[in-house]
Amino acid sequence: MASTSTIYLVTTLDTKGQEIVYIKNILDSKNPNCKIIDVSTQSHQFNHLATITAETVASCHPGGKQAVFCGDRGKAIVAMAEAFKLFLMTQNDVEAILGLGGSGGTALITPAMQSLAVGIPKLMVSTMASGDISGYIGASDIAMMYSVTDIAGINVISRKVLTNAANFIAGSILFKTQDTIEDKPAIGLTMFGVTTKCVQSVSTKLNGQYDCLVFHATGSGGKAMEKLADSHLLHGVIDITTTEVCDYLFGGVLACDEDRFGAIARSQVPYIGSCGALDMVNFASPDTIPQKYQDRLFYPHNPQVTLMRTTPEENQKMANWIANKLNQCQGYVTFIIPEDGFSALDIEGGAFWSPKANQAFIDEFEKTFIQTQKRKLIKTPYHINSPQFCDLIINEFTKIMK
């Protein structure tokens, strides 16, 4: 294994010292550049085992290390998680990372793992890995390994699991190869069932020049796309389907979070945006719909998915939210509004056809969005799934990529 690679081994040494040293001993025969990072939230006698002590990590917290070593376990874990994330973001030698923890340690370590670029090997050995792990992984490429027994000493089971974990992370570096294929520039596109016709047409026409990565706009899809933008792995974004904003603002089940569009601002990646599926909020089966929405217009997409038509007031709120987010972008941004409908259901004669609701979005967006030399708004009379809209998307994207 190359001597320049560095593996970060992260755990709470006050409770997992024996286990992390066991892993390090296996790795030492393969890679001498291992660092043990301690993220304990209370004092202990194993400081000598750490390459980076808990005090060093805790000092990265905006409130200082006293914010971490506060005596309240719950608050301490939250604070140390923030401190470790900030610490890890300043390190430039992370070749791979392995975390070891129970429920507290997993919640503490994985947010920092998520901040690392896609492609850096990340393994979390955890007692929580057999349940719902979506919160720990987020939009990152973290691998989770179930510890089977609690992480409480070396025994006949933990020895096998920890050995596999050590070999897993070592192998991710030992067998890493450089791509020999010259990749086309990668672009991210967002798609929903009701915008499929548009997105497929755009990606088909651009596929000769670009590697088109299509993300399903289900909350996690938008987060994954923006994670790649933050990691500078995208050369451009065609965000046709911004529907996750509906669910975020109005309680749907396929929601983005407050940071939607944040990566566009941070990375300054060339960006085309639109109103895809802003006419709908997603819920599960009808019996899951909140009582306050019972008198609304619904469309049963399938037995597990029920769509709710957004109102003029909701469209106004979405327009304001999106426009203010895009106003923070200093890179090239073009937002294109299809005035003849935002989805396959939002078309004359369709279940969600509502010119009044759409106009509320258009008026508010036009009022709030600040146009500059790099930031542009285009209104077009076409439907989002029309060939003319598709061609306009491609033309405008070509302009900003030049």
Tab-separated table of C-alpha atoms in Angstrom:
chain	number	residue	atom	x	y	z
A	1	MET	CA	0.000	0.000	0.000
A	2	ALA	CA	1.239	3.477	-0.848
A	3	SER	CA	2.931	5.120	2.100
A	4	THR	CA	1.381	8.484	1.335
A	5	SER	CA	-2.185	7.370	2.118
A	6	THR	CA	-3.606	8.185	5.545
A	7	ILE	CA	-6.465	6.329	7.183
A	8	TYR	CA	-8.400	8.141	9.892
A	9	LEU	CA	-9.640	5.814	12.643
A	10	VAL	CA	-12.311	7.587	14.660
A	11	THR	CA	-13.988	6.528	17.886
A	12	THR	CA	-14.627	7.432	21.510
A	13	LEU	CA	-11.488	6.114	23.209
A	14	ASP	CA	-13.125	6.192	26.635
A	15	THR	CA	-15.297	3.217	25.598
A	16	LYS	CA	-13.848	1.817	22.341
A	17	GLY	CA	-10.073	2.085	22.836
A	18	GLN	CA	-9.340	-1.650	22.792
A	19	GLU	CA	-11.320	-2.131	19.580
A	20	ILE	CA	-9.784	0.746	17.628
A	21	VAL	CA	-6.257	-0.351	18.619
A	22	TYR	CA	-7.106	-3.859	17.388
A	23	ILE	CA	-8.051	-2.392	13.993
A	24	LYS	CA	-4.939	-0.210	13.898
A	25	ASN	CA	-2.671	-3.168	14.599
A	26	ILE	CA	-4.092	-4.961	11.549
A	27	LEU	CA	-3.682	-1.871	9.399
A	28	ASP	CA	-0.127	-1.156	10.559
A	29	SER	CA	1.124	-4.140	8.583
A	30	LYS	CA	-0.483	-2.681	5.461
A	31	ASN	CA	-0.262	1.075	5.971
A	32	PRO	CA	1.855	2.821	8.610
A	33	ASN	CA	-0.025	6.116	8.115
A	34	CYS	CA	-3.011	5.638	10.392
A	35	LYS	CA	-4.299	8.298	12.742
A	36	ILE	CA	-6.505	7.542	15.733
A	37	ILE	CA	-8.903	10.420	16.315
A	38	ASP	CA	-10.567	10.560	19.727
A	39	VAL	CA	-14.067	12.075	19.890
A	40	SER	CA	-14.830	11.220	23.511
A	41	THR	CA	-17.006	13.722	25.333
A	42	GLN	CA	-15.597	13.128	28.808
A	43	SER	CA	-12.143	12.812	30.306
A	44	HIS	CA	-10.493	9.359	30.396
A	45	GLN	CA	-7.152	7.613	30.862
A	46	PHE	CA	-6.529	6.592	27.233
A	47	ASN	CA	-5.314	9.907	25.778
A	48	HIS	CA	-1.960	8.305	24.961
A	49	LEU	CA	-3.664	6.151	22.312
A	50	ALA	CA	-4.824	9.142	20.274
A	51	THR	CA	-2.957	10.754	17.414
A	52	ILE	CA	-5.472	13.593	17.675
A	53	THR	CA	-6.977	14.045	21.130
A	54	ALA	CA	-10.582	14.822	21.957
A	55	GLU	CA	-9.488	18.202	23.318
A	56	THR	CA	-7.926	19.105	19.982
A	57	VAL	CA	-11.125	18.157	18.128
A	58	ALA	CA	-13.370	19.884	20.667
A	59	SER	CA	-11.416	23.123	20.338
A	60	CYS	CA	-12.718	23.389	16.747
A	61	HIS	CA	-16.238	24.030	18.064
A	62	PRO	CA	-17.310	27.684	17.584
A	63	GLY	CA	-18.073	27.841	21.300
A	64	GLY	CA	-14.743	26.339	22.305
A	65	LYS	CA	-14.068	23.008	23.950
A	66	GLN	CA	-16.217	23.960	26.936
A	67	ALA	CA	-19.238	23.616	24.621
A	68	VAL	CA	-18.328	19.936	24.210
A	69	PHE	CA	-17.206	19.073	27.722
A	70	CYS	CA	-20.387	20.448	29.268
A	71	GLY	CA	-21.453	17.515	31.437
A	72	ASP	CA	-24.683	16.844	29.527
A	73	ARG	CA	-24.228	13.743	27.356
A	74	GLY	CA	-26.842	14.638	24.755
A	75	LYS	CA	-25.588	18.183	24.292
A	76	ALA	CA	-21.987	16.994	24.340
A	77	ILE	CA	-22.559	14.538	21.486
A	78	VAL	CA	-24.236	17.201	19.357
A	79	ALA	CA	-21.424	19.648	20.057
A	80	MET	CA	-18.648	17.128	19.416
A	81	ALA	CA	-20.328	16.120	16.148
A	82	GLU	CA	-20.142	19.735	15.006
A	83	ALA	CA	-16.562	20.102	16.230
A	84	PHE	CA	-15.420	16.924	14.498
A	85	LYS	CA	-17.067	17.942	11.234
A	86	LEU	CA	-15.278	21.299	11.332
A	87	PHE	CA	-12.022	19.591	12.257
A	88	LEU	CA	-12.256	17.061	9.435
A	89	MET	CA	-13.012	19.740	6.854
A	90	THR	CA	-9.644	21.340	7.591
A	91	GLN	CA	-7.641	18.141	7.025
A	92	ASN	CA	-6.078	17.560	3.603
A	93	ASP	CA	-4.615	14.087	4.094
A	94	VAL	CA	-7.769	11.961	4.490
A	95	GLU	CA	-7.357	9.018	2.145
A	96	ALA	CA	-9.998	6.923	3.928
A	97	ILE	CA	-11.930	6.979	7.180
A	98	LEU	CA	-13.212	4.269	9.515
A	99	GLY	CA	-15.549	5.018	12.402
A	100	LEU	CA	-16.463	2.783	15.314
A	101	GLY	CA	-19.433	3.478	17.546
A	102	GLY	CA	-22.729	2.706	19.170
A	103	SER	CA	-25.758	4.951	18.818
A	104	GLY	CA	-23.998	8.034	20.196
A	105	GLY	CA	-20.741	7.471	18.351
A	106	THR	CA	-22.516	6.804	15.064
A	107	ALA	CA	-24.534	10.007	15.386
A	108	LEU	CA	-21.336	11.858	16.253
A	109	ILE	CA	-19.028	10.525	13.522
A	110	THR	CA	-21.213	10.182	10.414
A	111	PRO	CA	-22.075	13.897	9.924
A	112	ALA	CA	-18.357	14.578	9.457
A	113	MET	CA	-18.085	11.627	7.073
A	114	GLN	CA	-20.897	13.147	5.019
A	115	SER	CA	-18.859	16.331	4.608
A	116	LEU	CA	-16.102	14.462	2.780
A	117	ALA	CA	-16.086	14.273	-1.000
A	118	VAL	CA	-17.788	11.382	-2.759
A	119	GLY	CA	-15.175	8.754	-3.585
A	120	ILE	CA	-13.166	8.953	-0.350
A	121	PRO	CA	-13.711	5.510	1.259
A	122	LYS	CA	-15.900	5.784	4.369
A	123	LEU	CA	-16.823	2.888	6.661
A	124	MET	CA	-18.874	3.119	9.841
A	125	VAL	CA	-18.886	0.018	12.055
A	126	SER	CA	-21.978	0.473	14.173
A	127	THR	CA	-24.518	-1.218	16.401
A	128	MET	CA	-27.137	0.842	14.527
A	129	ALA	CA	-26.382	-0.512	11.046
A	130	SER	CA	-29.215	-3.075	10.963
A	131	GLY	CA	-32.008	-0.476	11.134
A	132	ASP	CA	-32.923	2.671	9.219
A	133	ILE	CA	-29.530	4.177	8.397
A	134	SER	CA	-30.678	6.942	6.045
A	135	GLY	CA	-29.999	9.634	8.625
A	136	TYR	CA	-26.420	8.486	9.069
A	137	ILE	CA	-25.638	8.206	5.361
A	138	GLY	CA	-27.476	11.250	4.013
A	139	ALA	CA	-26.442	11.843	0.405
A	140	SER	CA	-22.943	10.468	0.889
A	141	ASP	CA	-21.295	7.140	-0.028
A	142	ILE	CA	-20.806	5.886	3.522
A	143	ALA	CA	-20.677	2.099	3.945
A	144	MET	CA	-22.234	0.774	7.161
A	145	MET	CA	-21.123	-2.487	8.790
A	146	TYR	CA	-23.247	-4.021	11.532
A	147	SER	CA	-21.169	-4.915	14.583
A	148	VAL	CA	-23.491	-7.885	15.410
A	149	THR	CA	-22.579	-7.775	19.107
A	150	ASP	CA	-22.197	-4.562	21.045
A	151	ILE	CA	-18.802	-2.935	20.627
A	152	ALA	CA	-17.628	-3.864	24.099
A	153	GLY	CA	-14.360	-5.726	23.945
A	154	ILE	CA	-12.605	-8.262	21.720
A	155	ASN	CA	-14.428	-11.608	21.510
A	156	VAL	CA	-15.023	-14.425	19.050
A	157	ILE	CA	-17.569	-12.324	17.094
A	158	SER	CA	-16.086	-8.828	17.321
A	159	ARG	CA	-12.694	-10.161	16.272
A	160	LYS	CA	-14.163	-11.336	12.958
A	161	VAL	CA	-16.153	-8.141	12.357
A	162	LEU	CA	-13.314	-5.775	13.237
A	163	THR	CA	-10.844	-7.761	11.127
A	164	ASN	CA	-13.203	-7.510	8.160
A	165	ALA	CA	-13.606	-3.785	8.778
A	166	ALA	CA	-9.839	-3.240	8.825
A	167	ASN	CA	-9.378	-5.238	5.635
A	168	PHE	CA	-12.316	-3.454	3.998
A	169	ILE	CA	-10.832	0.001	4.491
A	170	ALA	CA	-7.302	-1.169	3.670
A	171	GLY	CA	-8.491	-2.777	0.458
A	172	SER	CA	-10.293	0.386	-0.611
A	173	ILE	CA	-6.890	2.083	-0.781
A	174	LEU	CA	-4.733	-0.852	-1.828
A	175	PHE	CA	-6.896	-1.637	-4.850
A	176	LYS	CA	-7.770	1.917	-5.807
A	177	THR	CA	-7.089	2.493	-9.494
A	178	GLN	CA	-7.118	5.579	-11.635
A	179	ASP	CA	-9.715	5.610	-14.390
A	180	THR	CA	-8.157	5.110	-17.777
A	181	ILE	CA	-11.271	6.315	-19.576
A	182	GLU	CA	-11.349	10.011	-20.327
A	183	ASP	CA	-14.703	10.999	-18.873
A	184	LYS	CA	-17.011	13.491	-20.480
A	185	PRO	CA	-17.912	16.483	-18.296
A	186	ALA	CA	-20.589	15.390	-15.832
A	187	ILE	CA	-23.850	17.297	-15.426
A	188	GLY	CA	-26.662	16.720	-12.930
A	189	LEU	CA	-30.338	16.691	-13.927
A	190	THR	CA	-33.374	16.346	-11.658
A	191	MET	CA	-36.378	14.317	-12.778
A	192	PHE	CA	-39.799	13.218	-11.536
A	193	GLY	CA	-42.296	10.964	-13.273
A	194	VAL	CA	-44.261	14.009	-14.422
A	195	THR	CA	-41.158	15.664	-15.954
A	196	THR	CA	-39.610	12.511	-17.411
A	197	LYS	CA	-40.400	13.415	-21.017
A	198	CYS	CA	-38.498	16.695	-20.735
A	199	VAL	CA	-35.499	15.358	-18.839
A	200	GLN	CA	-35.072	12.298	-21.015
A	201	SER	CA	-35.198	14.466	-24.134
A	202	VAL	CA	-32.612	16.887	-22.723
A	203	SER	CA	-30.259	14.146	-21.550
A	204	THR	CA	-30.558	12.270	-24.860
A	205	LYS	CA	-29.599	15.362	-26.845
A	206	LEU	CA	-26.721	16.276	-24.506
A	207	ASN	CA	-25.375	12.775	-23.987
A	208	GLY	CA	-22.876	13.066	-26.821
A	209	GLN	CA	-21.088	15.947	-25.085
A	210	TYR	CA	-21.822	15.309	-21.405
A	211	ASP	CA	-22.096	12.488	-18.914
A	212	CYS	CA	-25.729	13.040	-17.875
A	213	LEU	CA	-26.420	12.022	-14.263
A	214	VAL	CA	-30.164	11.968	-13.598
A	215	PHE	CA	-31.373	12.276	-9.986
A	216	HIS	CA	-34.888	11.322	-8.889
A	217	ALA	CA	-36.315	14.363	-7.083
A	218	THR	CA	-37.368	12.494	-3.960
A	219	GLY	CA	-35.564	14.600	-1.358
A	220	SER	CA	-32.511	12.380	-1.226
A	221	GLY	CA	-32.041	12.794	-4.984
A	222	GLY	CA	-31.628	16.553	-4.795
A	223	LYS	CA	-29.308	16.191	-1.812
A	224	ALA	CA	-27.169	13.679	-3.694
A	225	MET	CA	-26.895	15.982	-6.695
A	226	GLU	CA	-25.895	18.939	-4.561
A	227	LYS	CA	-23.405	16.748	-2.680
A	228	LEU	CA	-21.667	16.125	-6.001
A	229	ALA	CA	-21.750	19.847	-6.772
A	230	ASP	CA	-20.170	20.583	-3.389
A	231	SER	CA	-17.518	17.968	-4.183
A	232	HIS	CA	-16.818	19.723	-7.518
A	233	LEU	CA	-17.747	16.572	-9.414
A	234	LEU	CA	-20.333	18.292	-11.612
A	235	HIS	CA	-19.530	20.659	-14.469
A	236	GLY	CA	-23.111	21.922	-14.679
A	237	VAL	CA	-26.628	21.433	-13.298
A	238	ILE	CA	-29.955	21.306	-15.128
A	239	ASP	CA	-32.369	21.419	-12.198
A	240	ILE	CA	-35.600	21.028	-14.123
A	241	THR	CA	-37.502	19.407	-11.252
A	242	THR	CA	-37.478	21.502	-8.078
A	243	THR	CA	-40.540	19.794	-6.560
A	244	GLU	CA	-38.712	18.854	-3.342
A	245	VAL	CA	-39.268	22.463	-2.245
A	246	CYS	CA	-43.042	21.843	-2.185
A	247	ASP	CA	-42.664	18.994	0.257
A	248	TYR	CA	-40.161	20.886	2.400
A	249	LEU	CA	-42.374	23.929	2.804
A	250	PHE	CA	-45.716	22.149	3.151
A	251	GLY	CA	-45.015	18.899	4.963
A	252	GLY	CA	-44.717	16.385	2.126
A	253	VAL	CA	-42.768	13.148	2.335
A	254	LEU	CA	-40.186	13.807	-0.418
A	255	ALA	CA	-38.675	16.956	1.002
A	256	CYS	CA	-35.350	18.670	0.520
A	257	ASP	CA	-33.925	20.624	3.436
A	258	GLU	CA	-33.061	24.250	4.169
A	259	ASP	CA	-29.808	23.921	2.239
A	260	ARG	CA	-31.447	23.191	-1.143
A	261	PHE	CA	-29.595	25.328	-3.742
A	262	GLY	CA	-26.851	25.960	-1.163
A	263	ALA	CA	-24.311	23.887	-3.087
A	264	ILE	CA	-25.130	25.846	-6.244
A	265	ALA	CA	-24.142	29.040	-4.454
A	266	ARG	CA	-21.038	27.558	-2.817
A	267	SER	CA	-19.657	25.812	-5.885
A	268	GLN	CA	-20.790	28.427	-8.442
A	269	VAL	CA	-21.491	25.553	-10.836
A	270	PRO	CA	-23.287	26.710	-14.040
A	271	TYR	CA	-26.976	26.257	-13.300
A	272	ILE	CA	-30.256	26.035	-15.214
A	273	GLY	CA	-33.360	25.801	-13.035
A	274	SER	CA	-37.076	25.454	-13.627
A	275	CYS	CA	-40.461	24.782	-12.045
A	276	GLY	CA	-40.770	21.046	-12.589
A	277	ALA	CA	-43.592	19.527	-10.485
A	278	LEU	CA	-44.039	22.605	-8.304
A	279	ASP	CA	-47.746	21.937	-8.764
A	280	MET	CA	-47.716	19.041	-6.287
A	281	VAL	CA	-46.950	17.978	-2.729
A	282	ASN	CA	-46.311	14.264	-2.135
A	283	PHE	CA	-47.946	12.220	0.610
A	284	ALA	CA	-48.115	8.484	1.151
A	285	SER	CA	-51.455	6.620	1.228
A	286	PRO	CA	-54.586	8.791	1.634
A	287	ASP	CA	-54.909	7.979	5.338
A	288	THR	CA	-51.536	9.656	6.011
A	289	ILE	CA	-52.605	13.082	4.733
A	290	PRO	CA	-52.733	15.697	7.517
A	291	GLN	CA	-56.216	16.702	8.601
A	292	LYS	CA	-55.643	20.331	7.618
A	293	TYR	CA	-55.390	19.295	3.965
A	294	GLN	CA	-58.515	17.119	3.796
A	295	ASP	CA	-60.479	19.546	1.574
A	296	ARG	CA	-57.724	19.915	-1.039
A	297	LEU	CA	-57.417	18.621	-4.609
A	298	PHE	CA	-55.674	15.220	-4.717
A	299	TYR	CA	-54.495	12.842	-7.392
A	300	PRO	CA	-53.797	9.159	-6.544
A	301	HIS	CA	-50.464	8.441	-8.234
A	302	ASN	CA	-50.485	4.878	-6.879
A	303	PRO	CA	-51.696	3.191	-3.647
A	304	GLN	CA	-48.603	4.416	-1.776
A	305	VAL	CA	-48.323	7.937	-3.260
A	306	THR	CA	-50.979	10.661	-3.173
A	307	LEU	CA	-50.343	14.034	-4.821
A	308	MET	CA	-51.864	17.328	-3.604
A	309	ARG	CA	-52.224	20.338	-5.913
A	310	THR	CA	-50.443	23.446	-4.637
A	311	THR	CA	-52.510	26.611	-4.186
A	312	PRO	CA	-51.764	30.154	-5.410
A	313	GLU	CA	-50.659	31.086	-1.886
A	314	GLU	CA	-48.296	28.140	-1.698
A	315	ASN	CA	-46.891	28.935	-5.134
A	316	GLN	CA	-46.209	32.470	-4.024
A	317	LYS	CA	-44.347	31.204	-0.970
A	318	MET	CA	-42.285	28.751	-3.053
A	319	ALA	CA	-41.366	31.432	-5.575
A	320	ASN	CA	-40.132	33.717	-2.830
A	321	TRP	CA	-38.124	30.918	-1.182
A	322	ILE	CA	-36.473	29.704	-4.388
A	323	ALA	CA	-35.747	33.202	-5.710
A	324	ASN	CA	-34.075	34.263	-2.474
A	325	LYS	CA	-31.925	31.117	-2.532
A	326	LEU	CA	-30.849	31.747	-6.131
A	327	ASN	CA	-30.143	35.404	-5.365
A	328	GLN	CA	-27.234	34.165	-3.246
A	329	CYS	CA	-25.574	32.527	-6.267
A	330	GLN	CA	-22.642	34.355	-7.842
A	331	GLY	CA	-22.084	31.861	-10.680
A	332	TYR	CA	-24.080	31.602	-13.896
A	333	VAL	CA	-27.752	30.996	-13.107
A	334	THR	CA	-30.668	30.912	-15.551
A	335	PHE	CA	-34.167	30.133	-14.322
A	336	ILE	CA	-36.686	29.240	-17.023
A	337	ILE	CA	-40.428	29.303	-16.355
A	338	PRO	CA	-42.733	27.191	-18.579
A	339	GLU	CA	-45.914	29.296	-18.506
A	340	ASP	CA	-48.075	26.560	-20.078
A	341	GLY	CA	-47.656	24.118	-17.197
A	342	PHE	CA	-45.190	22.736	-14.676
A	343	SER	CA	-45.835	18.969	-15.009
A	344	ALA	CA	-47.657	16.251	-16.933
A	345	LEU	CA	-50.674	16.805	-14.659
A	346	ASP	CA	-50.481	20.598	-14.942
A	347	ILE	CA	-51.658	20.859	-18.530
A	348	GLU	CA	-54.894	22.088	-20.044
A	349	GLY	CA	-57.458	19.401	-19.322
A	350	GLY	CA	-55.157	17.746	-16.789
A	351	ALA	CA	-55.944	16.987	-13.154
A	352	PHE	CA	-53.773	19.830	-11.793
A	353	TRP	CA	-54.309	22.481	-14.492
A	354	SER	CA	-54.405	25.822	-12.644
A	355	PRO	CA	-53.166	28.932	-14.486
A	356	LYS	CA	-54.020	31.008	-11.411
A	357	ALA	CA	-51.715	29.005	-9.146
A	358	ASN	CA	-48.891	29.087	-11.666
A	359	GLN	CA	-49.277	32.809	-12.240
A	360	ALA	CA	-48.920	33.387	-8.506
A	361	PHE	CA	-45.533	31.683	-8.708
A	362	ILE	CA	-44.497	33.639	-11.795
A	363	ASP	CA	-45.463	37.024	-10.368
A	364	GLU	CA	-43.718	36.477	-7.045
A	365	PHE	CA	-40.599	34.982	-8.600
A	366	GLU	CA	-40.287	37.836	-11.069
A	367	LYS	CA	-40.665	40.343	-8.242
A	368	THR	CA	-38.133	38.656	-5.916
A	369	PHE	CA	-35.476	37.294	-8.271
A	370	ILE	CA	-32.629	39.775	-8.756
A	371	GLN	CA	-31.291	39.633	-12.302
A	372	THR	CA	-27.637	40.451	-12.966
A	373	GLN	CA	-25.174	39.934	-15.764
A	374	LYS	CA	-24.848	36.297	-14.662
A	375	ARG	CA	-28.300	35.709	-13.181
A	376	LYS	CA	-31.155	35.562	-15.697
A	377	LEU	CA	-34.903	34.851	-15.773
A	378	ILE	CA	-36.621	33.565	-18.904
A	379	LYS	CA	-40.385	33.160	-19.251
A	380	THR	CA	-41.544	30.943	-22.076
A	381	PRO	CA	-45.106	30.197	-23.295
A	382	TYR	CA	-44.383	26.473	-23.602
A	383	HIS	CA	-45.261	23.492	-21.407
A	384	ILE	CA	-42.417	21.903	-19.455
A	385	ASN	CA	-42.644	18.648	-21.428
A	386	SER	CA	-42.862	20.301	-24.858
A	387	PRO	CA	-40.091	19.947	-27.472
A	388	GLN	CA	-39.761	23.752	-27.590
A	389	PHE	CA	-39.057	23.952	-23.849
A	390	CYS	CA	-36.525	21.147	-24.126
A	391	ASP	CA	-34.709	22.960	-26.942
A	392	LEU	CA	-34.695	26.194	-24.936
A	393	ILE	CA	-33.136	24.402	-21.955
A	394	ILE	CA	-30.387	23.029	-24.152
A	395	ASN	CA	-29.714	26.367	-25.861
A	396	GLU	CA	-29.449	28.251	-22.576
A	397	PHE	CA	-27.299	25.558	-20.989
A	398	THR	CA	-24.942	25.656	-23.954
A	399	LYS	CA	-24.622	29.421	-23.548
A	400	ILE	CA	-23.664	29.346	-19.887
A	401	MET	CA	-21.272	26.419	-20.385
A	402	LYS	CA	-19.379	28.506	-22.928
